[in-house]
Amino acid sequence: MTVLLAGCGDLGTEAGLRFATVGHRVVGWRRSPEKLPAAIEGVAADLSSGELPPVPADTTAVVVAIAADSPTEEAYRTAYVDGLSNVLDAVLASGASVRRILFVSSTAVYGDAGGGWIDERTTPEPGGFSGRIIREAEELLDSRLRGTGITPVVLRLGGIYGPGRTRLIDQVRGGTAVIPAASRFTNRIHRDDAAAAIVHLCTMDVVPATVYLGVDNEPAELGEVLGFLAAELGLPRPASESIDSGAEPSRGGNKRASNGLLRSTGFELQYPSFREGYRAILAGVGVRHP
């Protein structure tokens, strides 16, 4: 089949390479298509523009993997709401044989859960503008595809880490990492597993559900992750935050996300926890795509 990647940064490129490896034609829209590997047919496109390239007539799956240019409300709205709307306009006007449109979303739509478990049945209650705007984009996808015969699929990813995404490693190495005084669960997924999940949901024979959580098997306390990285690097355990430090709450909220629905489709993670994933990064496995 032909797969259209609307937004083709690091994650989109990795997904595109995996689609190509199993024999699919892959077309990638991005502002700088010359940076894409040869396996992906790069086409210049600005998703925030109302004038997008033609959608190939034999396209059967579209992956919308958007990133905001900056961490501002305006940039998020331009990327996620305007960008998705423009892609949907182009697809629906094209008459292409699209069966599924997968939108890469975020667990930020849930906000904070006080350390409790969440899954696809949990009502989204975003706490910040990023989660609110991404949730608005999810609702836009659902409303625009209703009655079209195209299946909307929302993949809510936890924090993506992987080659070149080394914020926590850099903090531990630089001595700036601080273990929170209070318990704070985090949810993450390796870039390669996120890309593999995209391919899986777009190509599996059964019709997918409309929402999946894309996280690894083990929500982990941030302190545990930082302590693990320090041990792997042969460095002292990071200092603990004082109880009365007044530190800001975590951006992602304190919650434990379940990947049970995704795994029930037969999907298996290459990196089931942060331990395997971070060990691979420290060993130099993989590259970040430009």
Short mmCIF file of C-alpha atoms in Angstrom, two decimals:
data_model
loop_
_atom_site.label_atom_id
_atom_site.label_comp_id
_atom_site.label_asym_id
_atom_site.label_seq_id
_atom_site.Cartn_x
_atom_site.Cartn_y
_atom_site.Cartn_z
CA MET A 1 0.00 0.00 0.00
CA THR A 2 0.98 3.66 -0.18
CA VAL A 3 1.43 5.43 3.15
CA LEU A 4 1.43 9.22 3.44
CA LEU A 5 3.39 10.68 6.34
CA ALA A 6 2.10 14.18 7.05
CA GLY A 7 4.93 15.45 9.19
CA CYS A 8 8.15 13.53 8.86
CA GLY A 9 10.57 14.42 11.64
CA ASP A 10 12.53 11.93 13.71
CA LEU A 11 9.54 9.76 14.66
CA GLY A 12 7.83 10.00 11.28
CA THR A 13 11.05 9.15 9.45
CA GLU A 14 11.66 6.09 11.62
CA ALA A 15 8.08 4.94 10.99
CA GLY A 16 8.52 5.58 7.27
CA LEU A 17 11.65 3.46 7.10
CA ARG A 18 9.80 0.63 8.82
CA PHE A 19 6.86 0.88 6.40
CA ALA A 20 9.33 0.76 3.50
CA THR A 21 11.16 -2.23 4.96
CA VAL A 22 7.98 -4.31 4.79
CA GLY A 23 7.37 -3.31 1.19
CA HIS A 24 5.09 -0.27 1.26
CA ARG A 25 5.51 2.88 -0.79
CA VAL A 26 6.08 5.81 1.57
CA VAL A 27 5.53 9.49 0.76
CA GLY A 28 6.73 12.03 3.33
CA TRP A 29 5.54 15.62 3.61
CA ARG A 30 7.86 18.03 5.39
CA ARG A 31 9.35 21.48 4.91
CA SER A 32 12.81 20.08 4.18
CA PRO A 33 12.24 16.87 2.17
CA GLU A 34 15.87 16.76 1.06
CA LYS A 35 16.75 15.51 4.57
CA LEU A 36 14.69 12.34 4.17
CA PRO A 37 16.36 9.00 3.38
CA ALA A 38 15.96 7.55 -0.10
CA ALA A 39 13.38 4.99 1.02
CA ILE A 40 10.89 7.83 1.62
CA GLU A 41 9.64 9.93 -1.31
CA GLY A 42 10.05 13.41 0.11
CA VAL A 43 7.66 16.17 -0.93
CA ALA A 44 7.97 19.80 0.24
CA ALA A 45 4.97 20.76 2.36
CA ASP A 46 4.11 23.19 5.13
CA LEU A 47 1.20 21.63 7.02
CA SER A 48 0.18 24.99 8.46
CA SER A 49 -0.44 26.21 4.92
CA GLY A 50 -3.79 25.70 3.20
CA GLU A 51 -1.98 24.67 0.02
CA LEU A 52 -0.72 21.12 0.37
CA PRO A 53 0.63 18.78 -2.33
CA PRO A 54 -1.64 16.25 -4.05
CA VAL A 55 -2.45 13.15 -2.03
CA PRO A 56 -1.42 10.05 -4.04
CA ALA A 57 -4.58 8.38 -5.33
CA ASP A 58 -3.60 4.94 -4.02
CA THR A 59 -2.92 6.14 -0.47
CA THR A 60 -4.52 3.77 2.02
CA ALA A 61 -3.07 5.06 5.30
CA VAL A 62 -2.13 8.55 6.48
CA VAL A 63 0.01 9.21 9.54
CA VAL A 64 -0.15 12.72 10.99
CA ALA A 65 2.95 13.22 13.15
CA ILE A 66 3.12 16.92 13.92
CA ALA A 67 5.48 18.86 16.19
CA ALA A 68 5.04 22.45 17.32
CA ASP A 69 7.80 24.90 16.37
CA SER A 70 7.97 26.26 19.93
CA PRO A 71 6.38 25.53 23.34
CA THR A 72 3.76 28.28 23.04
CA GLU A 73 -0.02 28.09 22.82
CA GLU A 74 -0.03 29.78 19.42
CA ALA A 75 2.56 27.37 18.01
CA TYR A 76 0.64 24.35 19.33
CA ARG A 77 -2.61 25.55 17.80
CA THR A 78 -0.95 26.27 14.45
CA ALA A 79 0.67 22.84 14.38
CA TYR A 80 -1.93 20.51 15.84
CA VAL A 81 -5.28 22.08 15.03
CA ASP A 82 -4.55 24.07 11.86
CA GLY A 83 -2.06 21.51 10.56
CA LEU A 84 -4.37 18.54 11.10
CA SER A 85 -7.32 20.43 9.63
CA ASN A 86 -5.34 21.20 6.48
CA VAL A 87 -4.26 17.57 6.10
CA LEU A 88 -7.86 16.38 6.49
CA ASP A 89 -9.00 18.93 3.91
CA ALA A 90 -6.43 17.61 1.45
CA VAL A 91 -7.25 13.95 2.07
CA LEU A 92 -11.03 14.34 1.91
CA ALA A 93 -10.85 16.47 -1.24
CA SER A 94 -8.51 14.04 -3.00
CA GLY A 95 -10.84 11.06 -3.33
CA ALA A 96 -7.87 8.80 -2.44
CA SER A 97 -8.62 5.31 -1.18
CA VAL A 98 -7.64 6.11 2.41
CA ARG A 99 -8.84 3.59 5.02
CA ARG A 100 -7.12 4.83 8.17
CA ILE A 101 -5.75 8.13 9.43
CA LEU A 102 -3.53 7.83 12.49
CA PHE A 103 -2.93 10.96 14.55
CA VAL A 104 0.09 10.95 16.87
CA SER A 105 -1.21 12.42 20.12
CA SER A 106 0.06 12.59 23.69
CA THR A 107 -0.79 11.34 27.17
CA ALA A 108 -0.74 15.05 28.10
CA VAL A 109 -4.47 15.03 27.29
CA TYR A 110 -5.03 13.30 30.65
CA GLY A 111 -3.35 15.80 32.94
CA ASP A 112 -2.56 14.62 36.48
CA ALA A 113 -4.01 11.48 38.05
CA GLY A 114 -2.35 11.65 41.47
CA GLY A 115 -0.24 8.59 40.68
CA GLY A 116 -3.27 6.51 39.69
CA TRP A 117 -3.68 4.31 36.63
CA ILE A 118 -5.17 5.59 33.36
CA ASP A 119 -6.14 3.87 30.13
CA GLU A 120 -8.21 4.54 27.02
CA ARG A 121 -11.42 4.61 29.09
CA THR A 122 -10.13 7.41 31.31
CA THR A 123 -11.78 10.76 30.59
CA PRO A 124 -9.18 13.25 29.29
CA GLU A 125 -8.75 16.22 31.63
CA PRO A 126 -5.75 18.16 30.29
CA GLY A 127 -4.16 20.54 32.75
CA GLY A 128 -2.13 22.75 30.41
CA PHE A 129 -2.58 24.37 27.02
CA SER A 130 -0.61 21.66 25.22
CA GLY A 131 -2.93 18.91 26.38
CA ARG A 132 -6.04 21.02 25.72
CA ILE A 133 -5.00 21.83 22.15
CA ILE A 134 -3.96 18.27 21.34
CA ARG A 135 -7.29 17.07 22.73
CA GLU A 136 -9.06 19.57 20.47
CA ALA A 137 -7.17 18.09 17.51
CA GLU A 138 -8.30 14.57 18.51
CA GLU A 139 -11.92 15.72 18.55
CA LEU A 140 -11.43 17.40 15.18
CA LEU A 141 -10.15 14.13 13.70
CA ASP A 142 -13.18 12.24 14.99
CA SER A 143 -15.76 14.79 13.84
CA ARG A 144 -14.28 15.31 10.38
CA LEU A 145 -14.02 11.57 9.60
CA ARG A 146 -17.44 10.60 10.91
CA GLY A 147 -19.44 9.06 8.08
CA THR A 148 -16.54 9.07 5.60
CA GLY A 149 -15.66 5.38 5.90
CA ILE A 150 -12.15 6.32 7.08
CA THR A 151 -11.15 4.97 10.50
CA PRO A 152 -9.61 7.57 12.84
CA VAL A 153 -6.88 6.19 15.10
CA VAL A 154 -5.40 8.26 17.93
CA LEU A 155 -2.09 7.07 19.39
CA ARG A 156 -1.43 8.85 22.68
CA LEU A 157 2.30 8.55 23.27
CA GLY A 158 4.07 8.95 26.58
CA GLY A 159 7.39 10.77 26.75
CA ILE A 160 9.49 9.76 23.75
CA TYR A 161 13.14 9.00 24.37
CA GLY A 162 15.75 7.41 22.14
CA PRO A 163 18.81 8.26 20.05
CA GLY A 164 19.57 11.95 20.46
CA ARG A 165 16.81 12.37 23.07
CA THR A 166 19.04 12.29 26.11
CA ARG A 167 17.68 14.99 28.46
CA LEU A 168 17.70 12.82 31.58
CA ILE A 169 21.09 11.31 30.74
CA ASP A 170 22.51 14.80 30.25
CA GLN A 171 21.07 15.95 33.59
CA VAL A 172 22.65 13.02 35.42
CA ARG A 173 25.99 13.50 33.67
CA GLY A 174 25.93 17.24 34.33
CA GLY A 175 25.05 16.89 37.99
CA THR A 176 21.79 18.84 37.64
CA ALA A 177 19.40 15.91 38.09
CA VAL A 178 17.29 16.05 41.25
CA ILE A 179 15.17 13.20 42.60
CA PRO A 180 11.70 14.51 43.55
CA ALA A 181 10.84 14.45 47.23
CA ALA A 182 7.35 13.13 46.51
CA SER A 183 6.55 10.06 44.43
CA ARG A 184 6.20 11.04 40.75
CA PHE A 185 5.37 8.41 38.17
CA THR A 186 6.46 8.93 34.58
CA ASN A 187 5.45 7.17 31.36
CA ARG A 188 7.71 6.82 28.37
CA ILE A 189 8.22 4.96 25.13
CA HIS A 190 11.35 4.45 23.07
CA ARG A 191 11.27 6.16 19.67
CA ASP A 192 11.67 2.83 17.90
CA ASP A 193 8.71 1.28 19.73
CA ALA A 194 6.58 4.35 18.99
CA ALA A 195 7.41 4.02 15.29
CA ALA A 196 6.72 0.28 15.34
CA ALA A 197 3.33 0.92 17.00
CA ILE A 198 2.42 3.35 14.22
CA VAL A 199 3.23 0.75 11.56
CA HIS A 200 1.37 -1.97 13.46
CA LEU A 201 -1.84 0.04 13.87
CA CYS A 202 -1.84 1.12 10.23
CA THR A 203 -1.27 -2.34 8.80
CA MET A 204 -2.99 -4.85 11.11
CA ASP A 205 -5.80 -6.80 9.49
CA VAL A 206 -8.51 -6.09 12.06
CA VAL A 207 -10.02 -2.61 12.27
CA PRO A 208 -8.21 -0.80 15.09
CA ALA A 209 -9.87 0.92 18.02
CA THR A 210 -10.09 4.70 17.88
CA VAL A 211 -7.65 5.35 20.76
CA TYR A 212 -4.53 3.61 22.05
CA LEU A 213 -1.98 4.51 24.71
CA GLY A 214 1.57 4.21 23.43
CA VAL A 215 3.75 3.63 26.49
CA ASP A 216 6.09 0.89 27.64
CA ASN A 217 5.18 -1.86 30.09
CA GLU A 218 6.42 -0.16 33.24
CA PRO A 219 5.45 3.29 34.50
CA ALA A 220 8.41 4.31 36.65
CA GLU A 221 9.08 6.82 39.37
CA LEU A 222 11.38 9.55 38.13
CA GLY A 223 13.73 8.96 41.02
CA GLU A 224 14.09 5.31 40.05
CA VAL A 225 14.97 6.25 36.47
CA LEU A 226 17.54 8.84 37.55
CA GLY A 227 19.10 6.43 40.04
CA PHE A 228 19.33 3.74 37.35
CA LEU A 229 21.04 6.11 34.91
CA ALA A 230 23.53 7.22 37.54
CA ALA A 231 24.42 3.60 38.28
CA GLU A 232 24.80 2.78 34.57
CA LEU A 233 27.08 5.81 34.13
CA GLY A 234 29.11 5.01 37.25
CA LEU A 235 28.09 8.29 38.86
CA PRO A 236 26.77 9.11 42.35
CA ARG A 237 23.01 8.90 42.87
CA PRO A 238 21.46 12.36 42.26
CA ALA A 239 20.55 14.44 45.28
CA SER A 240 16.98 14.36 46.56
CA GLU A 241 14.79 17.43 46.49
CA SER A 242 13.82 18.90 49.86
CA ILE A 243 10.19 18.50 50.87
CA ASP A 244 9.63 22.27 51.08
CA SER A 245 11.49 23.18 47.88
CA GLY A 246 8.36 24.53 46.21
CA ALA A 247 9.33 22.84 42.94
CA GLU A 248 6.90 23.01 40.06
CA PRO A 249 4.76 19.90 39.44
CA SER A 250 5.85 17.66 36.62
CA ARG A 251 4.78 18.78 33.16
CA GLY A 252 3.35 15.37 32.28
CA GLY A 253 1.38 14.93 35.49
CA ASN A 254 1.74 12.12 38.02
CA LYS A 255 0.04 9.08 36.48
CA ARG A 256 0.58 5.48 35.47
CA ALA A 257 -0.51 4.71 31.91
CA SER A 258 -1.51 1.20 30.83
CA ASN A 259 -0.59 -0.17 27.39
CA GLY A 260 -2.86 -3.19 27.78
CA LEU A 261 -5.08 -2.38 24.81
CA LEU A 262 -2.14 -1.90 22.44
CA ARG A 263 -0.52 -5.14 23.58
CA SER A 264 -3.82 -7.00 23.19
CA THR A 265 -3.55 -6.44 19.42
CA GLY A 266 -0.40 -8.57 19.34
CA PHE A 267 2.05 -5.67 19.53
CA GLU A 268 5.31 -6.40 21.33
CA LEU A 269 7.79 -3.81 22.51
CA GLN A 270 11.47 -4.04 21.72
CA TYR A 271 12.18 -2.01 24.87
CA PRO A 272 9.60 -3.07 27.48
CA SER A 273 10.98 -0.76 30.17
CA PHE A 274 13.28 2.22 30.56
CA ARG A 275 16.14 -0.09 31.51
CA GLU A 276 16.45 -1.82 28.12
CA GLY A 277 15.82 1.43 26.27
CA TYR A 278 18.35 3.57 28.10
CA ARG A 279 20.97 0.82 27.99
CA ALA A 280 20.60 0.79 24.19
CA ILE A 281 21.04 4.58 24.05
CA LEU A 282 24.12 4.45 26.28
CA ALA A 283 25.50 1.73 24.00
CA GLY A 284 25.07 4.01 20.98
CA VAL A 285 22.31 1.99 19.31
CA GLY A 286 20.39 3.90 16.63
CA VAL A 287 20.54 7.43 15.24
CA ARG A 288 18.23 10.42 15.47
CA HIS A 289 16.88 11.42 12.07
CA PRO A 290 17.37 15.07 11.05
#
